[in-house]
PDB file of C-alpha atoms and ligand atoms in Angstrom:
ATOM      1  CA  UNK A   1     -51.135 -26.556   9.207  1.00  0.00           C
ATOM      2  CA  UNK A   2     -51.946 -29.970   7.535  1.00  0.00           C
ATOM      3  CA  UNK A   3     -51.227 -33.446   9.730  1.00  0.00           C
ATOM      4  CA  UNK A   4     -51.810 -36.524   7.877  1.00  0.00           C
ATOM      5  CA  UNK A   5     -52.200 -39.753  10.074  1.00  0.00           C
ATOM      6  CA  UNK A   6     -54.210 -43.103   9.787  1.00  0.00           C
ATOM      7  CA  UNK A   7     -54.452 -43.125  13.668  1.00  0.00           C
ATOM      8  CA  UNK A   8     -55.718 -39.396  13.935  1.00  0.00           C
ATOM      9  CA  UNK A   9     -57.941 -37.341  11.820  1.00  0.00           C
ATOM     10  CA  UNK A  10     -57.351 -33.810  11.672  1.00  0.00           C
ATOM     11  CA  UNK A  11     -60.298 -31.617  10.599  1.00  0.00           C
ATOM     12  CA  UNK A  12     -60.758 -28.005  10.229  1.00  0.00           C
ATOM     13  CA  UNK A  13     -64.198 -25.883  10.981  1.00  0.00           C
ATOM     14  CA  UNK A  14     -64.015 -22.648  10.093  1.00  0.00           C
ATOM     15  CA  UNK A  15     -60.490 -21.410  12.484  1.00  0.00           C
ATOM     16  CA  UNK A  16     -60.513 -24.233  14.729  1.00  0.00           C
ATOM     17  CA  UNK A  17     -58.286 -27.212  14.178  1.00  0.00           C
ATOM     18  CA  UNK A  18     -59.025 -30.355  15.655  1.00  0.00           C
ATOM     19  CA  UNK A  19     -57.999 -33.946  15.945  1.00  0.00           C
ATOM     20  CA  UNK A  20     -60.087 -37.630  16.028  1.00  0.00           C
ATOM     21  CA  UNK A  21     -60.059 -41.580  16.171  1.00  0.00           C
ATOM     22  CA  UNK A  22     -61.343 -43.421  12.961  1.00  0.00           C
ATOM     23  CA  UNK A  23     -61.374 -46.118  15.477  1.00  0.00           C
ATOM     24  CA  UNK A  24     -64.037 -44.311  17.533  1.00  0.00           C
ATOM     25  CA  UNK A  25     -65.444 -41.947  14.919  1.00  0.00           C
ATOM     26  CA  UNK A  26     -66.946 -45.700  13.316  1.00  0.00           C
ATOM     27  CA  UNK A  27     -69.363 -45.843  16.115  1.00  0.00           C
ATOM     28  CA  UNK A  28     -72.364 -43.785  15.868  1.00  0.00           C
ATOM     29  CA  UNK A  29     -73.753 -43.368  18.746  1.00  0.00           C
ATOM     30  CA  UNK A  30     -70.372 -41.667  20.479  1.00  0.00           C
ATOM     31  CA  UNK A  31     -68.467 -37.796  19.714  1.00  0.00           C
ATOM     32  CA  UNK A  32     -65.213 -37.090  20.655  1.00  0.00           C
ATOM     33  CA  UNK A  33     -62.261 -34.880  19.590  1.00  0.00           C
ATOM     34  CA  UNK A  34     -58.585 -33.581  20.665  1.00  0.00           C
ATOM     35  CA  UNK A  35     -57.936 -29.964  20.514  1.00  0.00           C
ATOM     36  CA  UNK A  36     -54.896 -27.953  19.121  1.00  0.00           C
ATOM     37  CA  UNK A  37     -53.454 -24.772  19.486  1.00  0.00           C
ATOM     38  CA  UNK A  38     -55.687 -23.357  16.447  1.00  0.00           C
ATOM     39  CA  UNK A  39     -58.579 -21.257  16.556  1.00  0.00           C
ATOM     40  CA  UNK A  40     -59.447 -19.673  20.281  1.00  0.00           C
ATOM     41  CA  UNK A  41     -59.042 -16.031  20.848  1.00  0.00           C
ATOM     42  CA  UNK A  42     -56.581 -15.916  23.783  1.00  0.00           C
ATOM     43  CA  UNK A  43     -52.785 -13.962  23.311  1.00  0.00           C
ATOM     44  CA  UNK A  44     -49.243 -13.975  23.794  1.00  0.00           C
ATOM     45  CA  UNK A  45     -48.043 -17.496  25.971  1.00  0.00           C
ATOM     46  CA  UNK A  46     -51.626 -18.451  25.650  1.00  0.00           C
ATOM     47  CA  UNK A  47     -52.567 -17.857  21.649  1.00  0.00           C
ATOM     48  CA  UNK A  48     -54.532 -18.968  20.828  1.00  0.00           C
ATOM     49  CA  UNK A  49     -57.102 -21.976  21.526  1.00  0.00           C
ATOM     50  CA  UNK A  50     -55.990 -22.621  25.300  1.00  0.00           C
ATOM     51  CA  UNK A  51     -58.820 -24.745  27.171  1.00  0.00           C
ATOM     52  CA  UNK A  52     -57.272 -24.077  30.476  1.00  0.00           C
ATOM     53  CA  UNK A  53     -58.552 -22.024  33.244  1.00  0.00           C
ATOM     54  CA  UNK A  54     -55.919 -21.004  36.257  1.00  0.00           C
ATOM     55  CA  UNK A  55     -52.836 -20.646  34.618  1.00  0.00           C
ATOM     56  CA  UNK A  56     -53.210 -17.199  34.575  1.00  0.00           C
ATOM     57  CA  UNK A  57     -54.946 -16.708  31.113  1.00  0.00           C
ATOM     58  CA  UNK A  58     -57.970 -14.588  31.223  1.00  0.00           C
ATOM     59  CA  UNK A  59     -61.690 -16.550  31.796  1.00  0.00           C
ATOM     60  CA  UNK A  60     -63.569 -14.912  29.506  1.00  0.00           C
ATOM     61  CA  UNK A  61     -60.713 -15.892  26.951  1.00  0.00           C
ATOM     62  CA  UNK A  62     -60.806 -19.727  27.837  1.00  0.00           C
ATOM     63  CA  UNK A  63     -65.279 -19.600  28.260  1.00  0.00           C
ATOM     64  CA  UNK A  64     -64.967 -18.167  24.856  1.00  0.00           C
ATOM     65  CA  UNK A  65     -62.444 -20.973  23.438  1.00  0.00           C
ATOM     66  CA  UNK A  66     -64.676 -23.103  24.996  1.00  0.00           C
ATOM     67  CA  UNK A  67     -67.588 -21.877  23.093  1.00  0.00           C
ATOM     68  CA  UNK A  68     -65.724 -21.913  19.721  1.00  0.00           C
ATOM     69  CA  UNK A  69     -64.281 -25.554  20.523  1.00  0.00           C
ATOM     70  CA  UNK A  70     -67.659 -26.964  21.000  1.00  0.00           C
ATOM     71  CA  UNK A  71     -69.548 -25.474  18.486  1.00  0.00           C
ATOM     72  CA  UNK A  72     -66.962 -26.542  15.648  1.00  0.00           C
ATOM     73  CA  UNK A  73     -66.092 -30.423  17.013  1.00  0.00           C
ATOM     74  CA  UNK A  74     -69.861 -30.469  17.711  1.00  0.00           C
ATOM     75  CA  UNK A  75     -70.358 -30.707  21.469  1.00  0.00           C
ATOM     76  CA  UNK A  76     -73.088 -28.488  23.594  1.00  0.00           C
ATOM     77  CA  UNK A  77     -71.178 -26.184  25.833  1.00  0.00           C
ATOM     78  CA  UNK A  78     -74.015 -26.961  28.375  1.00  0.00           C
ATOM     79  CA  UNK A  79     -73.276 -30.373  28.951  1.00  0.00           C
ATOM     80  CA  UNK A  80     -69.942 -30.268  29.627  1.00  0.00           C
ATOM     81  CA  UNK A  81     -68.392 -31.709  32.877  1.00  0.00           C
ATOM     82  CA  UNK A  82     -64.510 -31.157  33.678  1.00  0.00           C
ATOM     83  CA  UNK A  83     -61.625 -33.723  35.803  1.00  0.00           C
ATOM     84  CA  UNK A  84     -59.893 -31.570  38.596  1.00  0.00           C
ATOM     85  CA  UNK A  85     -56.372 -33.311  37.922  1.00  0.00           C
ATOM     86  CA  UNK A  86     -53.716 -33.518  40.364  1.00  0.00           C
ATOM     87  CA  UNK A  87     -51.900 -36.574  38.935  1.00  0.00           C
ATOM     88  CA  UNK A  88     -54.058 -38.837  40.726  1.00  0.00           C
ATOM     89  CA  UNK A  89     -56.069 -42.213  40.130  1.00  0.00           C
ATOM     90  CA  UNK A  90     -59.046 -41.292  41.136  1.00  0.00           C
ATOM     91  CA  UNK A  91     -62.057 -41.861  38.458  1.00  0.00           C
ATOM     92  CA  UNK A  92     -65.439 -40.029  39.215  1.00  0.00           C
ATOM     93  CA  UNK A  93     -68.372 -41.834  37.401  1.00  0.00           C
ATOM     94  CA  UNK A  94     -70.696 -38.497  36.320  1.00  0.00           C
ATOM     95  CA  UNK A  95     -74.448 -38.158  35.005  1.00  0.00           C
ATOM     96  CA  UNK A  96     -76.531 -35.367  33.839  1.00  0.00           C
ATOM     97  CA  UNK A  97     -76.596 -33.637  37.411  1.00  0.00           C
ATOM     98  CA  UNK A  98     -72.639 -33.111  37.168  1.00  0.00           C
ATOM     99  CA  UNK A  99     -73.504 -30.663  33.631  1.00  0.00           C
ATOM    100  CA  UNK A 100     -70.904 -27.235  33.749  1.00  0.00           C
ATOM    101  CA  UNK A 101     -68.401 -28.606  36.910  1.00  0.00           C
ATOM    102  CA  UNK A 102     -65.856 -27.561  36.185  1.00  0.00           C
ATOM    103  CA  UNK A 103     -66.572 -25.168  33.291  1.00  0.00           C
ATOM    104  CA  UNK A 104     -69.653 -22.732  34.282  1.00  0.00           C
ATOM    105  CA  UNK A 105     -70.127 -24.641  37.814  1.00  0.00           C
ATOM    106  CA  UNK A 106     -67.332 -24.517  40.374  1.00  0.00           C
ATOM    107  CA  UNK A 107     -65.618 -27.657  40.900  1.00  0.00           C
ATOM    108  CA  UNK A 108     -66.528 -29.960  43.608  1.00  0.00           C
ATOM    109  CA  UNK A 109     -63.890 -32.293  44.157  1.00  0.00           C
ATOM    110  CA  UNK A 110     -60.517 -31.846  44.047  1.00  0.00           C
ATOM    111  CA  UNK A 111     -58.781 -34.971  42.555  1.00  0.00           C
ATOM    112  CA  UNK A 112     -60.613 -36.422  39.710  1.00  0.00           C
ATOM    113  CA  UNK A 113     -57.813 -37.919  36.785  1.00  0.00           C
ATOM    114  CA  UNK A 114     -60.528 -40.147  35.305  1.00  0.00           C
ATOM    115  CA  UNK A 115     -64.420 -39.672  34.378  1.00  0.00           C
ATOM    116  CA  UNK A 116     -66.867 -42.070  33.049  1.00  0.00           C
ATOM    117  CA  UNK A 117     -70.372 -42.191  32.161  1.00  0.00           C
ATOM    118  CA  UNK A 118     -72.872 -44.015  30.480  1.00  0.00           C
ATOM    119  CA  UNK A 119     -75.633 -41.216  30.118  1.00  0.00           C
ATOM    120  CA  UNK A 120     -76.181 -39.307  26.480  1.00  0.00           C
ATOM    121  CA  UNK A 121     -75.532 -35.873  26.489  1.00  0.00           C
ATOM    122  CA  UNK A 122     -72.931 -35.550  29.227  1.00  0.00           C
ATOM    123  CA  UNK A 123     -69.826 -34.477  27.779  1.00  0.00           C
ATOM    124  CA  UNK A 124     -65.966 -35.715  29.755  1.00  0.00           C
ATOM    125  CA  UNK A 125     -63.518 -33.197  29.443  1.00  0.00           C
ATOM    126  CA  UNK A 126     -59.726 -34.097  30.561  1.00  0.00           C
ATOM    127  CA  UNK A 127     -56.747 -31.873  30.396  1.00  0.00           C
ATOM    128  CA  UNK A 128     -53.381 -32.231  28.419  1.00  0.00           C
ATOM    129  CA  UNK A 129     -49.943 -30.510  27.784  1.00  0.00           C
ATOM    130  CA  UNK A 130     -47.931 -33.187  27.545  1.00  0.00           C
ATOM    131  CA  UNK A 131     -49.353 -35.941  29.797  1.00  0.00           C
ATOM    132  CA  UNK A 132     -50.818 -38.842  27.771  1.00  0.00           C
ATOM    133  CA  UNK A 133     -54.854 -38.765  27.294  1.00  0.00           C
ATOM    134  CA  UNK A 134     -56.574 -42.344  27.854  1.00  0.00           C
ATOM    135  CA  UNK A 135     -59.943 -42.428  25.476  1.00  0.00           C
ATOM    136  CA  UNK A 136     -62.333 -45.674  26.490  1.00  0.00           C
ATOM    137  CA  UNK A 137     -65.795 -46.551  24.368  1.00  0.00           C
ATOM    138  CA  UNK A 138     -67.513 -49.803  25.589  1.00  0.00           C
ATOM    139  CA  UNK A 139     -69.863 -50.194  22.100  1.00  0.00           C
ATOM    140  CA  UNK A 140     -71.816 -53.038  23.966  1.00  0.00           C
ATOM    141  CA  UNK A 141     -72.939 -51.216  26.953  1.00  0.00           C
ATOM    142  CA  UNK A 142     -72.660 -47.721  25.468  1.00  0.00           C
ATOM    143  CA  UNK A 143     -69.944 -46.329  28.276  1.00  0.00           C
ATOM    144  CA  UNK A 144     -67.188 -44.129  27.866  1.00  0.00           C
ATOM    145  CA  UNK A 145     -64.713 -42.790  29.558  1.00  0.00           C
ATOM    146  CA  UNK A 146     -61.487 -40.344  29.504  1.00  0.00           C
ATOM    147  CA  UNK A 147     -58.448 -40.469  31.622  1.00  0.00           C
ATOM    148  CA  UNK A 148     -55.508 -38.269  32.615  1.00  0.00           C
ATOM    149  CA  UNK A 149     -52.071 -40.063  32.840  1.00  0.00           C
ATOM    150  CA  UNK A 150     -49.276 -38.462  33.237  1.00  0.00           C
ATOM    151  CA  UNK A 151     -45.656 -40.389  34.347  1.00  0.00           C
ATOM    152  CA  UNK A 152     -47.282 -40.815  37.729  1.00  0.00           C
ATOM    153  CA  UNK A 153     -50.506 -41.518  36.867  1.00  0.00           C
ATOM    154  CA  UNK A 154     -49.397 -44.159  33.650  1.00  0.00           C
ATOM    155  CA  UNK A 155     -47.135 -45.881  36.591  1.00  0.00           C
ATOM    156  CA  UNK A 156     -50.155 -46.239  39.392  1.00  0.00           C
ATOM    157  CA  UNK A 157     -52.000 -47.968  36.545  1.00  0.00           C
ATOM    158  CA  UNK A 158     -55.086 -45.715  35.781  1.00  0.00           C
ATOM    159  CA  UNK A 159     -55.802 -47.014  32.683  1.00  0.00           C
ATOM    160  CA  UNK A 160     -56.155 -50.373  34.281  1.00  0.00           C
ATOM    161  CA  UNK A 161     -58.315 -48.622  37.011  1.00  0.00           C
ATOM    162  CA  UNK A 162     -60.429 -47.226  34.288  1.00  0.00           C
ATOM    163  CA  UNK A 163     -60.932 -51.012  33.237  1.00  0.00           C
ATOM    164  CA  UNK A 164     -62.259 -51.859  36.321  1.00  0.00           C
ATOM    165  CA  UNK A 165     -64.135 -49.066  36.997  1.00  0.00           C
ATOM    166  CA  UNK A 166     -66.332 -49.633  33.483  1.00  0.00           C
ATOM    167  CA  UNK A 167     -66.181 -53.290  34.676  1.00  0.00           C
ATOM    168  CA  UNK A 168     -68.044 -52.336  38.307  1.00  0.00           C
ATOM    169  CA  UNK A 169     -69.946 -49.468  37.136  1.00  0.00           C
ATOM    170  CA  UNK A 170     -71.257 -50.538  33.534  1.00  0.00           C
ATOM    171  CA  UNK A 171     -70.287 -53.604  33.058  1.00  0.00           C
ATOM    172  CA  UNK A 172     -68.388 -53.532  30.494  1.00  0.00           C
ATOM    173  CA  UNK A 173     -66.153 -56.627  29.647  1.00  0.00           C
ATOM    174  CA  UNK A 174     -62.359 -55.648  28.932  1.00  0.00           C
ATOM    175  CA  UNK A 175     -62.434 -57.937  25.752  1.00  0.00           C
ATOM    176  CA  UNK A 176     -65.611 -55.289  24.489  1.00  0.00           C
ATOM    177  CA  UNK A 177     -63.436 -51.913  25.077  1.00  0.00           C
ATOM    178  CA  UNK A 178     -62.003 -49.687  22.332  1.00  0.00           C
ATOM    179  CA  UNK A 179     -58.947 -47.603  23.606  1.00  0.00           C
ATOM    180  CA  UNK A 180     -57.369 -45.220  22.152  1.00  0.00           C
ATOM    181  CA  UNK A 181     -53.619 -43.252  23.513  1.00  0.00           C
ATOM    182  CA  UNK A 182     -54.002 -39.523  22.114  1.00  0.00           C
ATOM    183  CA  UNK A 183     -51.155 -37.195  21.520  1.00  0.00           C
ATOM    184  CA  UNK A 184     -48.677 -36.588  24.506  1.00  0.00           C
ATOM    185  CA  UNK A 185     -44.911 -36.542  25.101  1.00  0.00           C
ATOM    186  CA  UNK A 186     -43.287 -39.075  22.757  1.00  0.00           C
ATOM    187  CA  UNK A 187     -40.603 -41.071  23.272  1.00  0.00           C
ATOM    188  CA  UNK A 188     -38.406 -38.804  21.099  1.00  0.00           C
ATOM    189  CA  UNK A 189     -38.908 -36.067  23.842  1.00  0.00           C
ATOM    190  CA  UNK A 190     -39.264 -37.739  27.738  1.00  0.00           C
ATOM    191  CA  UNK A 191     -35.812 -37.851  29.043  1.00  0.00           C
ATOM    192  CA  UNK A 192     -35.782 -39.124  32.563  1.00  0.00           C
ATOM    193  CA  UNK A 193     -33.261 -39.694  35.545  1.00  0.00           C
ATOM    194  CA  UNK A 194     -33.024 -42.250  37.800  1.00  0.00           C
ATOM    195  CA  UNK A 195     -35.976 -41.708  40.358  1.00  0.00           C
ATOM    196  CA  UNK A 196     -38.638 -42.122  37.377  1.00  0.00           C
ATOM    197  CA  UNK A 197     -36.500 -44.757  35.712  1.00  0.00           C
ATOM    198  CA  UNK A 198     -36.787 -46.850  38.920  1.00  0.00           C
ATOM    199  CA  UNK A 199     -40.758 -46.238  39.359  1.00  0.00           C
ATOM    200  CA  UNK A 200     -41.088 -47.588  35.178  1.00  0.00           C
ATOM    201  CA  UNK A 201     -38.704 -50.811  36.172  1.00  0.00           C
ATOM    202  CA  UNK A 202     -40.816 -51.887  38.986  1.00  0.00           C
ATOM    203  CA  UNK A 203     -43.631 -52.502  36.521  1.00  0.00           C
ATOM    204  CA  UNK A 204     -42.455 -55.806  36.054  1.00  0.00           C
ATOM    205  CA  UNK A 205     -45.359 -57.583  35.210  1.00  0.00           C
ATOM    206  CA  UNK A 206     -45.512 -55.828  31.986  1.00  0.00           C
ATOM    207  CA  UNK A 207     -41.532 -56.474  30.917  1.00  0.00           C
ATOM    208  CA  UNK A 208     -40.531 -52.814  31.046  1.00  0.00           C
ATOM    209  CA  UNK A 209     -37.821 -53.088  28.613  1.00  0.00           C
ATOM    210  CA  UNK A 210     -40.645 -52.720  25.763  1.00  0.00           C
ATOM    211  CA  UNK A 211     -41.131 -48.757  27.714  1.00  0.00           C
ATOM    212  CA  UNK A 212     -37.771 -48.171  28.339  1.00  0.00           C
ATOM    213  CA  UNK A 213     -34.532 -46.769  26.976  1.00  0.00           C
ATOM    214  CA  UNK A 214     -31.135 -46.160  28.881  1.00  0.00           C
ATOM    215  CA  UNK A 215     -29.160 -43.462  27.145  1.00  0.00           C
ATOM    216  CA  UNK A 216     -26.146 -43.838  29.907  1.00  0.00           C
ATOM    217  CA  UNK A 217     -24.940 -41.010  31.950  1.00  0.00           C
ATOM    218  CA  UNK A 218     -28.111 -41.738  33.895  1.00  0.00           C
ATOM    219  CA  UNK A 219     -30.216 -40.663  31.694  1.00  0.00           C
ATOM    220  CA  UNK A 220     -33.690 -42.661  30.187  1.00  0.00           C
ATOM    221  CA  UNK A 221     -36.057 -42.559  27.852  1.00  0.00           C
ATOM    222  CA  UNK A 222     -39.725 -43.435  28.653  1.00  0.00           C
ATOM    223  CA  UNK A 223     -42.392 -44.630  26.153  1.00  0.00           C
ATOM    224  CA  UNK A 224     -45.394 -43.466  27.934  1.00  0.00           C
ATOM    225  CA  UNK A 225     -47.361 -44.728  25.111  1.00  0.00           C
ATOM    226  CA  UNK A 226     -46.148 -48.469  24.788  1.00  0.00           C
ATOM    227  CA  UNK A 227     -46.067 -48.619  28.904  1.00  0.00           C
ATOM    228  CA  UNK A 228     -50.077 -47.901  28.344  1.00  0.00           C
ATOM    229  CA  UNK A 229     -50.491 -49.948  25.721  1.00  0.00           C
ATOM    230  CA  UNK A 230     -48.879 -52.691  27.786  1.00  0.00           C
ATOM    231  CA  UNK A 231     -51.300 -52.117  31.141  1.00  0.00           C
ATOM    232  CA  UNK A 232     -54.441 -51.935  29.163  1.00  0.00           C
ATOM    233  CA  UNK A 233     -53.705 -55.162  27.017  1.00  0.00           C
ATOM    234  CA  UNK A 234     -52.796 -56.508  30.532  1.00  0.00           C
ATOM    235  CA  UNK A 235     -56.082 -55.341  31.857  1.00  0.00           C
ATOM    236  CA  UNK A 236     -57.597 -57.405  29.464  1.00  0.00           C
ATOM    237  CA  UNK A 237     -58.143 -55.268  26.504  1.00  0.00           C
ATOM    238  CA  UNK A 238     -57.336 -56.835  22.813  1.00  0.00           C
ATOM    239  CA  UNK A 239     -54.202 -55.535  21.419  1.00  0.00           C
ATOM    240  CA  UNK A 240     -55.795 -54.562  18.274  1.00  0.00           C
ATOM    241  CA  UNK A 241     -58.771 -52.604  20.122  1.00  0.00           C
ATOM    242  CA  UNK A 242     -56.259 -50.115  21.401  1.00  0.00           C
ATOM    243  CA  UNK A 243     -54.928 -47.445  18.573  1.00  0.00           C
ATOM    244  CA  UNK A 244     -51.836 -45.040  20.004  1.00  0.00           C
ATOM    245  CA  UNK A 245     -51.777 -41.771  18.472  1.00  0.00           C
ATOM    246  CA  UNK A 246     -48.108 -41.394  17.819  1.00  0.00           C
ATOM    247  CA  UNK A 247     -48.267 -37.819  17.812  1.00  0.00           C
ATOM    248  CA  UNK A 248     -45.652 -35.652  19.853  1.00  0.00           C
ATOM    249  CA  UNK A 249     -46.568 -32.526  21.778  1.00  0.00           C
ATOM    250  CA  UNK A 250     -43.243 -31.797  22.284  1.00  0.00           C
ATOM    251  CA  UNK A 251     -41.843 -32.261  18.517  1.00  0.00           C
ATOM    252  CA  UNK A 252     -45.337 -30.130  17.781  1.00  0.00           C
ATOM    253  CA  UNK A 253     -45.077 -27.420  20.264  1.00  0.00           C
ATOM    254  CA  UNK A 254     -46.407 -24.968  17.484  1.00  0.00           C
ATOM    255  CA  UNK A 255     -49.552 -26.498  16.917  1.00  0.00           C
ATOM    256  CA  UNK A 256     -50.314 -28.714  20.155  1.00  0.00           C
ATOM    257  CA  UNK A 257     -49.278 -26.960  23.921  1.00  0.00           C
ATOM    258  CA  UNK A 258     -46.444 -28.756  25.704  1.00  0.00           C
ATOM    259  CA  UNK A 259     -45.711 -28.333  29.228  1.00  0.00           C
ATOM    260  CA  UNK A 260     -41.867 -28.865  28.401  1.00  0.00           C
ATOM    261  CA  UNK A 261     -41.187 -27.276  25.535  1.00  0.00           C
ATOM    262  CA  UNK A 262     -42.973 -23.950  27.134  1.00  0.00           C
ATOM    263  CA  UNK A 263     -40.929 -23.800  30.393  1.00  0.00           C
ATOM    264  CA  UNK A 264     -44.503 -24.215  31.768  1.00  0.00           C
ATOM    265  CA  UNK A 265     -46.049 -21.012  30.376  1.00  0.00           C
ATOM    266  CA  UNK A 266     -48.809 -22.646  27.981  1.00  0.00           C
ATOM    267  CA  UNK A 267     -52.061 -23.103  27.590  1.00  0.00           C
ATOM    268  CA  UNK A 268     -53.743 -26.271  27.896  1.00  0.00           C
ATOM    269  CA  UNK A 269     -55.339 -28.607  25.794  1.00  0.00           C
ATOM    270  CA  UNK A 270     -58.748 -31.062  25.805  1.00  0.00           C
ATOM    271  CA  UNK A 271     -59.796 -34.170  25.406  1.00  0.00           C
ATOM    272  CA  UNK A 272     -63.848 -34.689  24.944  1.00  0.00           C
ATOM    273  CA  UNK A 273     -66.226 -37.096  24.391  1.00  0.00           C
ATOM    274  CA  UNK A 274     -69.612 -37.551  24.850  1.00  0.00           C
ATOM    275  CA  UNK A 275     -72.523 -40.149  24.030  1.00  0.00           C
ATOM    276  CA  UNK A 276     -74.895 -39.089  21.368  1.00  0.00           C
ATOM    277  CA  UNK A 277     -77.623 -41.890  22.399  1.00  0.00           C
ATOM    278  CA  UNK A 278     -77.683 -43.782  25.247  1.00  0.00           C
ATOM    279  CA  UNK A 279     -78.689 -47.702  25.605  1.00  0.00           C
ATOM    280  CA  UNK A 280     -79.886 -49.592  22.224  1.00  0.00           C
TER     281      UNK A 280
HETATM  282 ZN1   ZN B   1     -40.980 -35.720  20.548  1.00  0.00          ZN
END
């Protein structure tokens, strides 16, 4: 496996295959990565680096992924703290007491789509198999944050919600942010009918002809990744702060999980990110 893309790195440490943002990788003080399918231990729908729990893989398989994700991309398994996604907007701001939800600690909320922090040493991790990962770094304030948005949760705005919440919680000024859109379902692959069509139109403060495509016969095409580029630039983030990805899970299936191309029986894959040092 070899990908080659200004956006995204992709690195290799020992089995495990990885992917990361030059834009974010400049900073310092900040650690994040994407995961593949490469390098976990888990078999058959699951093989082999599925970061999933609950969808029927075995625990000890995805604790031991885990393990072997963070100790290649760099992260301490200890300080890990998970989302509980349900396609919500909800954004949980976490600290050092929230350490293993999630991951060695039950979970203790049931809808959390979005995480932020501005604590060293607490590491987000957000879910993927096709829904579009959100990456946020405020350099001036030393914040991050990760967000889960699928269809539902790119059209209830939560990147824009994530603006606000660094805003009120850090704040962070929108001008400051770095974003970043990691790899999801392209616009090659998300065919739509007409009830998602008609929750992308009403977006109409963005123009939603940049996000959408009608292929006739009632059938659409949705850019997940221009429709959030458009809400964060609305939300007040510079256009060339924001870096998309432009990586496919679906056209990738054999090296990054998709929900569609699977029929649903996949593993699943992480985002993570973590501050390295905390105020200057
Ligand atoms: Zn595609």
């Amino acid at each position: 496996m070899n990908y080659d893309s200004k956006n995204m790195k992709f690195y290799e440490r020992g089995d495990v295959a990885y992917l990361t943002f030059p834009a974010f990788e400049k900073y310092g003080f900040v650690r994040h990565a994407f995961s593949t399918r490469i390098g976990g231990v888990s078999e058959n729908a699951f093989a082999s680096m599925n970061l999933n729990f609950g969808r029927g893989d075995r625990d000890e398989n995805v604790t031991e992924n885990f393990h072997r994700f963070c100790s290649a991309a760099g992260f301490d398994y200890s300080t890990l703290v998970a989302s509980s996604q349900d396609h919500g907007t909800f954004i949980r701001r976490v600290g050092a007491e929230n350490r293993g939800t999630g991951i060695w600690k039950p979970k203790d909320i049931k809808s959390v789509d979005g995480l932020v922090t501005d604590e060293p040493d607490v590491t987000l991790v957000t879910y993927y198999a096709d829904c579009v990962p959100l990456f946020f770094l405020d350099p001036v304030k030393r914040a991050i944050g990760l967000a889960h948005a699928g269809w539902r949760g790119t059209v209830a705005g939560i990147g824009a919600k994530m603006v606000k919440t660094m805003e009120r919680e850090f704040g962070s000024r929108p001008e400051d942010l770095v974003a970043a859109v990691g790899p999801s379902i392209g616009p090659c692959c998300f065919e739509v009918d007409a009830p998602v069509y008609e929750e992308f139109s009403k977006l109409t403060q963005l123009n939603p002809r940049k996000f959408i495509v009608q292929n006739g016969g009632g059938k659409y095409h949705i850019d997940l990744w221009e429709a959030n580029r458009c809400i964060l630039i609305h939300a007040g983030i510079q256009r060339e702060q924001i870096t998309i990805a432009g990586l496919c899970t679906q056209c990738n299936a054999q090296w990054l999980w998709s929900h569609r191309a699977s029929g649903g029986k996949r593993g699943g894959l992480a985002a993570m990110m973590c501050l390295t040092e905390g105020k200057a």
